[in-house]
Short mmCIF file of C-alpha atoms and ligand atoms in Angstrom, two decimals:
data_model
loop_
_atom_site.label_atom_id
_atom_site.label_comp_id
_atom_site.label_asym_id
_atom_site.label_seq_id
_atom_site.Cartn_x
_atom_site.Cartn_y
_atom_site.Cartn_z
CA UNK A 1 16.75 -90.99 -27.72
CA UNK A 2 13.27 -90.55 -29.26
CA UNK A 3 13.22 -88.43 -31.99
CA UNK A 4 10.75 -86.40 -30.81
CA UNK A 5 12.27 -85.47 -27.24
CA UNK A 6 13.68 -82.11 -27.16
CA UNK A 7 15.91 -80.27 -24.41
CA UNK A 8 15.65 -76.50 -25.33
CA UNK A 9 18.61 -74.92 -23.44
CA UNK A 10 19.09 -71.67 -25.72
CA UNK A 11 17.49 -69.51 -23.25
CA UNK A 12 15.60 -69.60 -20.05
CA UNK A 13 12.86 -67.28 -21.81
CA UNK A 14 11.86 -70.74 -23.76
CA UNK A 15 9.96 -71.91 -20.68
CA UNK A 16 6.61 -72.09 -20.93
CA UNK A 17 3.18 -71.45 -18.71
CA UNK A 18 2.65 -75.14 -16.83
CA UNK A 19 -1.22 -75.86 -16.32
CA UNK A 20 -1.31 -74.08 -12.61
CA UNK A 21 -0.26 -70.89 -14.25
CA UNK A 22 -2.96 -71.44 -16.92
CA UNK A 23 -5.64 -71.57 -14.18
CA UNK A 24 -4.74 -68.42 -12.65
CA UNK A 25 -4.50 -66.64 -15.94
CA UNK A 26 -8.07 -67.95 -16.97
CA UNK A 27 -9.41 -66.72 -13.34
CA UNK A 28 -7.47 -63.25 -13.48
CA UNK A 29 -9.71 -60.35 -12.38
CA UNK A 30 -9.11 -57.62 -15.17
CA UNK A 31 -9.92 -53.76 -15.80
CA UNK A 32 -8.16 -51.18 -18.22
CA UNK A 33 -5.16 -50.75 -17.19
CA UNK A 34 -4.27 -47.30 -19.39
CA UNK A 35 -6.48 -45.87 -16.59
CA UNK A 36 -4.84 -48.03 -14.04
CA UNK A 37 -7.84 -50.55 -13.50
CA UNK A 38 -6.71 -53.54 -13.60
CA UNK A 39 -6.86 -55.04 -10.46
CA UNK A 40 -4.40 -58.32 -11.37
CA UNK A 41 -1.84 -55.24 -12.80
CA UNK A 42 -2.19 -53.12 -9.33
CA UNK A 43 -1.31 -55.90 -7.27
CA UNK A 44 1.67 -57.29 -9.03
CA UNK A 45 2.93 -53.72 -9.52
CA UNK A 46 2.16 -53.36 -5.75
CA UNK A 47 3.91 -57.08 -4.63
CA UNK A 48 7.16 -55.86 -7.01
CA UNK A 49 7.50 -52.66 -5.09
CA UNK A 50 7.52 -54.67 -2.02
CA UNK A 51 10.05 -57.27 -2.62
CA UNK A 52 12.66 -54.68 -3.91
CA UNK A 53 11.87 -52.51 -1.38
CA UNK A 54 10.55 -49.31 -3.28
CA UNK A 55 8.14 -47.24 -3.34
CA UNK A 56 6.59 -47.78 -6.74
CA UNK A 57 6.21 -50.24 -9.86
CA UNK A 58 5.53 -50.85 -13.04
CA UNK A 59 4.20 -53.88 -15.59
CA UNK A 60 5.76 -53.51 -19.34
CA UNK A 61 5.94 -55.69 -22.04
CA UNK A 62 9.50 -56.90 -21.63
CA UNK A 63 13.41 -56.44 -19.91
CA UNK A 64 14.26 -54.32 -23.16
CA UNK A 65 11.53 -51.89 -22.20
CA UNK A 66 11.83 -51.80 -18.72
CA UNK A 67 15.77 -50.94 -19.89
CA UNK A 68 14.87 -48.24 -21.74
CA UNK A 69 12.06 -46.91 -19.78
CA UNK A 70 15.05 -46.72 -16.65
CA UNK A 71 17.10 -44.97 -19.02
CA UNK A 72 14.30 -41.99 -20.08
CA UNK A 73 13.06 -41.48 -16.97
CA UNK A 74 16.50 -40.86 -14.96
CA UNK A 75 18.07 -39.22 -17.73
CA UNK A 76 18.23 -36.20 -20.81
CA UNK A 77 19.31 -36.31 -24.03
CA UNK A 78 22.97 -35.90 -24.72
CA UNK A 79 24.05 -37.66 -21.16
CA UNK A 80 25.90 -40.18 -20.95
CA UNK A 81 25.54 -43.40 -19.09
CA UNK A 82 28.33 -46.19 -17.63
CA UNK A 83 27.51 -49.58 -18.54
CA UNK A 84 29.41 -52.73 -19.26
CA UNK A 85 30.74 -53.56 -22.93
CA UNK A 86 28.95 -56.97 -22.15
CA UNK A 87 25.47 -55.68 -21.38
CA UNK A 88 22.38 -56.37 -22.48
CA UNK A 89 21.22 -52.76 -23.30
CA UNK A 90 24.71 -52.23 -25.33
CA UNK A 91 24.43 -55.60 -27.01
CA UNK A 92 21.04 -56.31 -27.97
CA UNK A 93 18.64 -53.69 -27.52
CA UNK A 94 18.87 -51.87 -30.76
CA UNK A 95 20.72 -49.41 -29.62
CA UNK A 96 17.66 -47.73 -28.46
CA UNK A 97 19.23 -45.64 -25.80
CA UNK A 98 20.95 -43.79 -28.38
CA UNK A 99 17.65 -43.88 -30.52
CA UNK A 100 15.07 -43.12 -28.54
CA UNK A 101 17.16 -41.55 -25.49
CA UNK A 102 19.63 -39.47 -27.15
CA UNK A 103 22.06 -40.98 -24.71
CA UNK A 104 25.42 -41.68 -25.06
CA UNK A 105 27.07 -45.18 -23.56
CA UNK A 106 30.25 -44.84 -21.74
CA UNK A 107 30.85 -48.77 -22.19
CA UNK A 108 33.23 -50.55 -19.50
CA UNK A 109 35.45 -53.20 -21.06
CA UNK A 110 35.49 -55.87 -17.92
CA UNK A 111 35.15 -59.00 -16.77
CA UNK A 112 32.47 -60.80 -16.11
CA UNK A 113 30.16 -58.14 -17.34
CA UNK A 114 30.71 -56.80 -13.75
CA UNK A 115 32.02 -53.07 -13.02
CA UNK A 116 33.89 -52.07 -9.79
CA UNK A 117 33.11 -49.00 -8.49
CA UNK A 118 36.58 -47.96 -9.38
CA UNK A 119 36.12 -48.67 -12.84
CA UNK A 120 32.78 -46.76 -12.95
CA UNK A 121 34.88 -43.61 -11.08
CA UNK A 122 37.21 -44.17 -13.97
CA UNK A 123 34.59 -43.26 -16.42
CA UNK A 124 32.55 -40.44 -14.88
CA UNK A 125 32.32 -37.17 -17.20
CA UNK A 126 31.43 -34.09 -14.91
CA UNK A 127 32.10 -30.70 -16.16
CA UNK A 128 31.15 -27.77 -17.80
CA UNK A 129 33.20 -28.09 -20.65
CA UNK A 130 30.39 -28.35 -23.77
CA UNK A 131 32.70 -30.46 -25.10
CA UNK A 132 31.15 -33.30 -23.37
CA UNK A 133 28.39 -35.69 -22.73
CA UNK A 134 27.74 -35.86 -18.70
CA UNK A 135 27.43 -38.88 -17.31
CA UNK A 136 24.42 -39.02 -15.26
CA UNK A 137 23.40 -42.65 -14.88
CA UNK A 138 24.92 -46.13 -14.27
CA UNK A 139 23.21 -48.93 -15.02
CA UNK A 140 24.15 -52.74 -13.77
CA UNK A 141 23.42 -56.39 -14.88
CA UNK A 142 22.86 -58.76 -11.80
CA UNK A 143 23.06 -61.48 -12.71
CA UNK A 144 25.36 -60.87 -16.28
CA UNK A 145 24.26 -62.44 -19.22
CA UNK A 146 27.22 -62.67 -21.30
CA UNK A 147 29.29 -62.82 -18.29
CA UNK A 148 27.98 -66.52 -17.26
CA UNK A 149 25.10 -65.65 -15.24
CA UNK A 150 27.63 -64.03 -12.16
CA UNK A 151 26.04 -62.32 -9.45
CA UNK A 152 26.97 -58.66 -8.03
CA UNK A 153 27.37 -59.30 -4.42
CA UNK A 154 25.37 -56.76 -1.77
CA UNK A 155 28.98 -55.28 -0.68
CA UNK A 156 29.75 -54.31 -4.24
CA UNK A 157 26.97 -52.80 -5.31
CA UNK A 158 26.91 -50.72 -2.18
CA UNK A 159 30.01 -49.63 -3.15
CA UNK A 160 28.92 -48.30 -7.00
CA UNK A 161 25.49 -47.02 -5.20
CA UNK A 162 27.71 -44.95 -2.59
CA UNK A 163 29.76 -43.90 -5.64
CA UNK A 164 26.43 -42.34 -7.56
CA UNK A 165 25.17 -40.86 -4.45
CA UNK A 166 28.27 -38.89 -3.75
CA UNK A 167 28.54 -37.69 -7.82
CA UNK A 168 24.42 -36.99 -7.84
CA UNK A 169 24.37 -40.13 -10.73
CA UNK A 170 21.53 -42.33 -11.28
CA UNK A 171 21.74 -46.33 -10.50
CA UNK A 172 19.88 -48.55 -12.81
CA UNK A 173 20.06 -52.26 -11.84
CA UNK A 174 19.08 -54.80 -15.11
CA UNK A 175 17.61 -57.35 -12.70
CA UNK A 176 16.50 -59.99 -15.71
CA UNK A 177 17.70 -62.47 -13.27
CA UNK A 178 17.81 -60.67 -9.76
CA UNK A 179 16.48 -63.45 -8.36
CA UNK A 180 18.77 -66.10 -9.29
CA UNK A 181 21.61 -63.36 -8.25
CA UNK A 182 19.56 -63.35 -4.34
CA UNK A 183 19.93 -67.21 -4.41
CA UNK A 184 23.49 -67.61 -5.72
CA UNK A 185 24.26 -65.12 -2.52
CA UNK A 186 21.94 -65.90 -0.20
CA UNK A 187 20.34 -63.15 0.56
CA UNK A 188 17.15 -61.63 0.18
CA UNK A 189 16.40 -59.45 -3.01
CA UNK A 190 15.84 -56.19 -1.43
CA UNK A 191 19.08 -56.57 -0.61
CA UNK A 192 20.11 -56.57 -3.86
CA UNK A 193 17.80 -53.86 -4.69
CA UNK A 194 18.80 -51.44 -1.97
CA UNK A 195 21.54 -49.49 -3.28
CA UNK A 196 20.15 -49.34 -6.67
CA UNK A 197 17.70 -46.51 -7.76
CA UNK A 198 15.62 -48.48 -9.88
CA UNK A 199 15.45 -51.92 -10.40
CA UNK A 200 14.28 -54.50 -13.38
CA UNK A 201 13.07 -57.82 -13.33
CA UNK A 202 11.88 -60.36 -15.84
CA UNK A 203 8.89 -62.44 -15.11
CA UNK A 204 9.60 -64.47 -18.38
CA UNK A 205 12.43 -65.86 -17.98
CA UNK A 206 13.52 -68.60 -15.51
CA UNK A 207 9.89 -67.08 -13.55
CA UNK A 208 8.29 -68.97 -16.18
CA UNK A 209 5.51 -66.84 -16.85
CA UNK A 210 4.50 -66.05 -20.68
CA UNK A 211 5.58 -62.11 -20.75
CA UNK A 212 6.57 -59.20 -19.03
CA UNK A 213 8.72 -57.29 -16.94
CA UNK A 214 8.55 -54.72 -13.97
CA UNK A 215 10.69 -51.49 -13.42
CA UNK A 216 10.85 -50.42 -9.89
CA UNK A 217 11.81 -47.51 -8.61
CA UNK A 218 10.49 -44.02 -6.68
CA UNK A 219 6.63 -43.06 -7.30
CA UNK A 220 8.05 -40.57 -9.19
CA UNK A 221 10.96 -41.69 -11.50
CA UNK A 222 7.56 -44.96 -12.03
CA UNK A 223 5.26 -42.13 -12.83
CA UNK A 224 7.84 -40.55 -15.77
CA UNK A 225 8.18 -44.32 -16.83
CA UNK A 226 4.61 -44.52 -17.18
CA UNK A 227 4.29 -41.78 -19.56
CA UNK A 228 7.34 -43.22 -21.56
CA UNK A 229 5.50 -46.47 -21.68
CA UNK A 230 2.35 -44.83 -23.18
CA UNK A 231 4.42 -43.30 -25.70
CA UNK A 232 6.52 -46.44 -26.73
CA UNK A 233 2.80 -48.16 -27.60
CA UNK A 234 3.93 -50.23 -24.02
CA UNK A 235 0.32 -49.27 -22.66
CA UNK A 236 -1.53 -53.09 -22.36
CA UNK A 237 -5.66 -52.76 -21.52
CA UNK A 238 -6.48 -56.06 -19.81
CA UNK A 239 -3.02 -57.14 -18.54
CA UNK A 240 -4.60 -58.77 -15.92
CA UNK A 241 -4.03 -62.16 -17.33
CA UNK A 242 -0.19 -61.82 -17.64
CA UNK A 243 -0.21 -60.24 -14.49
CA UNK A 244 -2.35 -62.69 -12.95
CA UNK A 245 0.97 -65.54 -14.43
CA UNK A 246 3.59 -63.21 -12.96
CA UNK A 247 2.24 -63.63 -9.41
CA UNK A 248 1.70 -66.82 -9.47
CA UNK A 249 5.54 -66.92 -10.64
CA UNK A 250 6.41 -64.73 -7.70
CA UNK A 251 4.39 -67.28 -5.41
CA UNK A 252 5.58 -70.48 -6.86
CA UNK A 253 8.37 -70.31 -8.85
CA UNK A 254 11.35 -68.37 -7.38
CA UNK A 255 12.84 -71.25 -4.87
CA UNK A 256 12.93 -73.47 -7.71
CA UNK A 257 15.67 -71.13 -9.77
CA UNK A 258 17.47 -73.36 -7.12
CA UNK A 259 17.59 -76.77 -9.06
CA UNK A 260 18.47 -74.74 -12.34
CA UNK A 261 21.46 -73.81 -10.82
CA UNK A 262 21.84 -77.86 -9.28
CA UNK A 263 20.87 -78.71 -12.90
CA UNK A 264 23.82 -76.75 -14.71
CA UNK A 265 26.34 -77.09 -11.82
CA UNK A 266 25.76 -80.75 -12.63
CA UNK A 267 25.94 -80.56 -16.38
CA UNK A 268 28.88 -78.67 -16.22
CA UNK A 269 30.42 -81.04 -13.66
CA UNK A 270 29.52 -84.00 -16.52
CA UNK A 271 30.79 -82.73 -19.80
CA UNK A 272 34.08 -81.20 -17.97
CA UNK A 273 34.60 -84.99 -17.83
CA UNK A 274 34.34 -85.38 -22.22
CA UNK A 275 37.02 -82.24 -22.09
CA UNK A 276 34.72 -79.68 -22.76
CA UNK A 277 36.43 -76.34 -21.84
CA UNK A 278 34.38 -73.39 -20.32
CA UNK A 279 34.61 -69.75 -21.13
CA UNK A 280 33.88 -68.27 -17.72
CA UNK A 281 32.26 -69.65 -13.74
CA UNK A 282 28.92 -70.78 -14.36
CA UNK A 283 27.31 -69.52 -10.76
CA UNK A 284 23.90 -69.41 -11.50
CA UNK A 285 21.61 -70.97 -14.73
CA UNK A 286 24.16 -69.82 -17.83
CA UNK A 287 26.73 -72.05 -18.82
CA UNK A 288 29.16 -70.71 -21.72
CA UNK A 289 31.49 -73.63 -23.37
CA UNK A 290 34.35 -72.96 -25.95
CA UNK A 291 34.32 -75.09 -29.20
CA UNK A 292 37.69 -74.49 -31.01
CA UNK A 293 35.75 -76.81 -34.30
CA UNK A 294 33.36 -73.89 -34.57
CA UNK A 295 29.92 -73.33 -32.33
CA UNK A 296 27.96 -73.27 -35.44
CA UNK A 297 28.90 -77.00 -36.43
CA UNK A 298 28.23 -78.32 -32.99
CA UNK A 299 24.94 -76.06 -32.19
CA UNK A 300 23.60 -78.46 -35.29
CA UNK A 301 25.24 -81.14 -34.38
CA UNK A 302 23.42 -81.25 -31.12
CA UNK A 303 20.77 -80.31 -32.60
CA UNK A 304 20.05 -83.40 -34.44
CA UNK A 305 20.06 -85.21 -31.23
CA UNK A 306 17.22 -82.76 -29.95
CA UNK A 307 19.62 -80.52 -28.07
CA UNK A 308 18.92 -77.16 -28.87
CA UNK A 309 22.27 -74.31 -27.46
CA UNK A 310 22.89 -71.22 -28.88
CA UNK A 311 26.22 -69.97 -30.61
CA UNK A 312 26.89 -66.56 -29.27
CA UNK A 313 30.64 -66.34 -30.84
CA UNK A 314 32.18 -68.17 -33.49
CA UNK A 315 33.60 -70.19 -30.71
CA UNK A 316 31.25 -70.14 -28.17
CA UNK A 317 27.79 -71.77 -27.34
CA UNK A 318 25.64 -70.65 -24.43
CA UNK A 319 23.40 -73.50 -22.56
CA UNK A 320 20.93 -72.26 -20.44
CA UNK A 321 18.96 -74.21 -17.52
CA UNK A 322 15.09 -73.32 -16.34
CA UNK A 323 12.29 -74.87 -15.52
CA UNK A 324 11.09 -76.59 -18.69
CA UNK A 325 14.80 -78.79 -18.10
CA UNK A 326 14.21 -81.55 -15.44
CA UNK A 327 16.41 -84.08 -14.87
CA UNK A 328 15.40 -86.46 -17.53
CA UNK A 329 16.48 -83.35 -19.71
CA UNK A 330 19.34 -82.69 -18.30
CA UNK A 331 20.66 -86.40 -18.53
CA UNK A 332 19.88 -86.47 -22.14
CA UNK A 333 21.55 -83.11 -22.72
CA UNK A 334 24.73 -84.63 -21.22
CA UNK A 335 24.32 -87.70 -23.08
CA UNK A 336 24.17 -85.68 -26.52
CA UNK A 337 27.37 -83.72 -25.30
CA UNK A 338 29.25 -86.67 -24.78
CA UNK A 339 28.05 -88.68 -28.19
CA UNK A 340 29.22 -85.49 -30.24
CA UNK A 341 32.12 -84.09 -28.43
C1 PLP B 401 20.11 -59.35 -18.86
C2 PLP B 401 18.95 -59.12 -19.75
N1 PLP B 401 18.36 -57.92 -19.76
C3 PLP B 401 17.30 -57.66 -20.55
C4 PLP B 401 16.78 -58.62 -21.37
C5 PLP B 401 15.64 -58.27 -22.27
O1 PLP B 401 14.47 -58.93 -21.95
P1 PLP B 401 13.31 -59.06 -23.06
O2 PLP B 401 13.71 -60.18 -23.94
O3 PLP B 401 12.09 -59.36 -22.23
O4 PLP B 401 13.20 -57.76 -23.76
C6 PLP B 401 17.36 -59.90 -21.40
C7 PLP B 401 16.81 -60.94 -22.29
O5 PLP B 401 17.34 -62.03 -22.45
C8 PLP B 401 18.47 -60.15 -20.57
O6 PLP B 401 19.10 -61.34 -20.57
#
């Protein structure tokens, strides 16, 4: 392999603006957008709102903002809110709910990083006893992260929506990777979206684009977001030009979380052949393997044939598929795998 050929599967948030996306940064149309004049911000905020289906939007820096903002704006200090033990926001945000919300997690164990709607009913604090925190909010990963990249299907979130409607709780969806959830189901996002009160999605991850992240939601749970942006230092002047790569994303980029999912289907298909065992279904983009020798060892070991995978566990490594991985990459990735396996 040539030395200098790398295949960066640690993350989809690797990839990297291609020379289209460039263009249509360089020709953005920008304005302040503190006082909501950027033109490039307006519309993306206004296309997000439309393909989830609600009424309002919002551009931030990142998922782990867009997290938090959900949390502040749908909730009060000393709640509590339902979320899986595998999440995002109670793995690797910095605990900044409990920070900078004041909230306390009511953490699922599960599988999958899913929730039923029974196991959500399970955890539900509701009474006037001051002995405890009430739960006001639920908040979802579609697809899960740690749990392999699964997808909620439409019927199951309907079922934890119904669930919050009927206990007056909050649903937050973490939609990093909605999109590659609406393709692994086949259906359209706002489908996904629907039951959900607000909804999150990453433009810099298997999108493509450079940065950034959009919260959707009512006009008015996006107007208390946009104060708590302001005051997290989340207010960007001429966003325009990372706007201006998230819709071209939005236009270009979503059919092809497709071949990502052909790509590790495939991989996974070709290593199960060297004996590699695998931690959990690899639906979507995330493929988890097991390494009884120690992820560490092999992460470098793979890494001196220009395969870069992360080690999330002592015994686990995570390899991730997105756009920057064609199929040159992924036949060298396999290659690697079977040379050190
Ligand atoms: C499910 C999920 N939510 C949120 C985030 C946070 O996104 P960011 O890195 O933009 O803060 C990530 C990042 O990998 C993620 O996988």
């Amino acid at each position: 392999m040539n030395e200098e050929f790398v295949v960066d599967l640690r993350s989809d948030t690797v990839t990297r603006p291609d020379v289209a996306m460039r263009a249509a940064m360089a020709a953005a149309l920008v304005g302040d957008d503190v006082f909501g004049e950027d033109p490039s911000v307006n519309e993306l905020q206004a296309r997000a709102a439309k393909i989830m289906g609600k009424e309002a939007a919002l551009f931030v820096p990142s998922g782990t903002m867009a997290n938090l903002l959900a949390f502040l704006s749908q909730t009060r200090p000393g709640d509590s809110v339902i979320l899986s033990s595998e999440s995002h926001p109670f793995n690797y945000e910095s605990a900044n709910m409990a920070m900078i919300g004041g909230l306390l997690p009511r953490p699922i164990p599960d599988s999958f990083g899913k929730m039923t709607a029974e196991q959500v009913r399970a955890h539900i604090i509701q009474t006037d006893d001051p002995h405890y925190s009430p739960t006001t909010l639920v908040a979802i990963e579609n697809t899960t992260n740690r749990g392999g990249g699964t997808p909620y299907m439409a019927e199951e979130l309907a079922a934890i929506g119904l669930l919050c409607r009927e206990r007056g709780m909050r649903l937050h969806c973490d939609g990093a990777r909605i999109f590659n959830a609406a393709l692994a189901c086949e259906v359209d996002v706002s489908a996904l979206a629907r039951d959900c009160d607000t909804v999150s999605f990453c433009l810099s991850k298997g999108l493509g684009a450079p940065v950034g992240s959009l919260l959707t939601g009512t006009a008015e749970t996006i107007h208390a977001a946009r104060r708590f942006r302001k005051m997290l230092g989340g207010g960007m002047r001429q966003a325009g030009i990372l706007a201006a790569a998230g819709l071209y994303a939005l236009e270009h980029h979503i059919g092809d979380l497709r071949e990502d999912h052909r790509r590790a289907r495939e991989f996974r298909a070709a290593v199960e052949g060297f004996g590699v065992v695998f931690s959990l279904p690899s639906p979507t983009n995330i493929v988890f393997l097991e390494v009884e020798t120690g992820a560490e060892a092999m992460r470098d070991r793979l890494a001196v044939r220009g395969v870069h995978v992360m080690a999330t566990g002592p015994q686990r490594i995570r390899a991730v598929f997105h756009r920057d991985v064609d199929d040159t990459g992924l036949a060298a990735a396999i290659a690697a795998f079977k040379a050190v396996w």
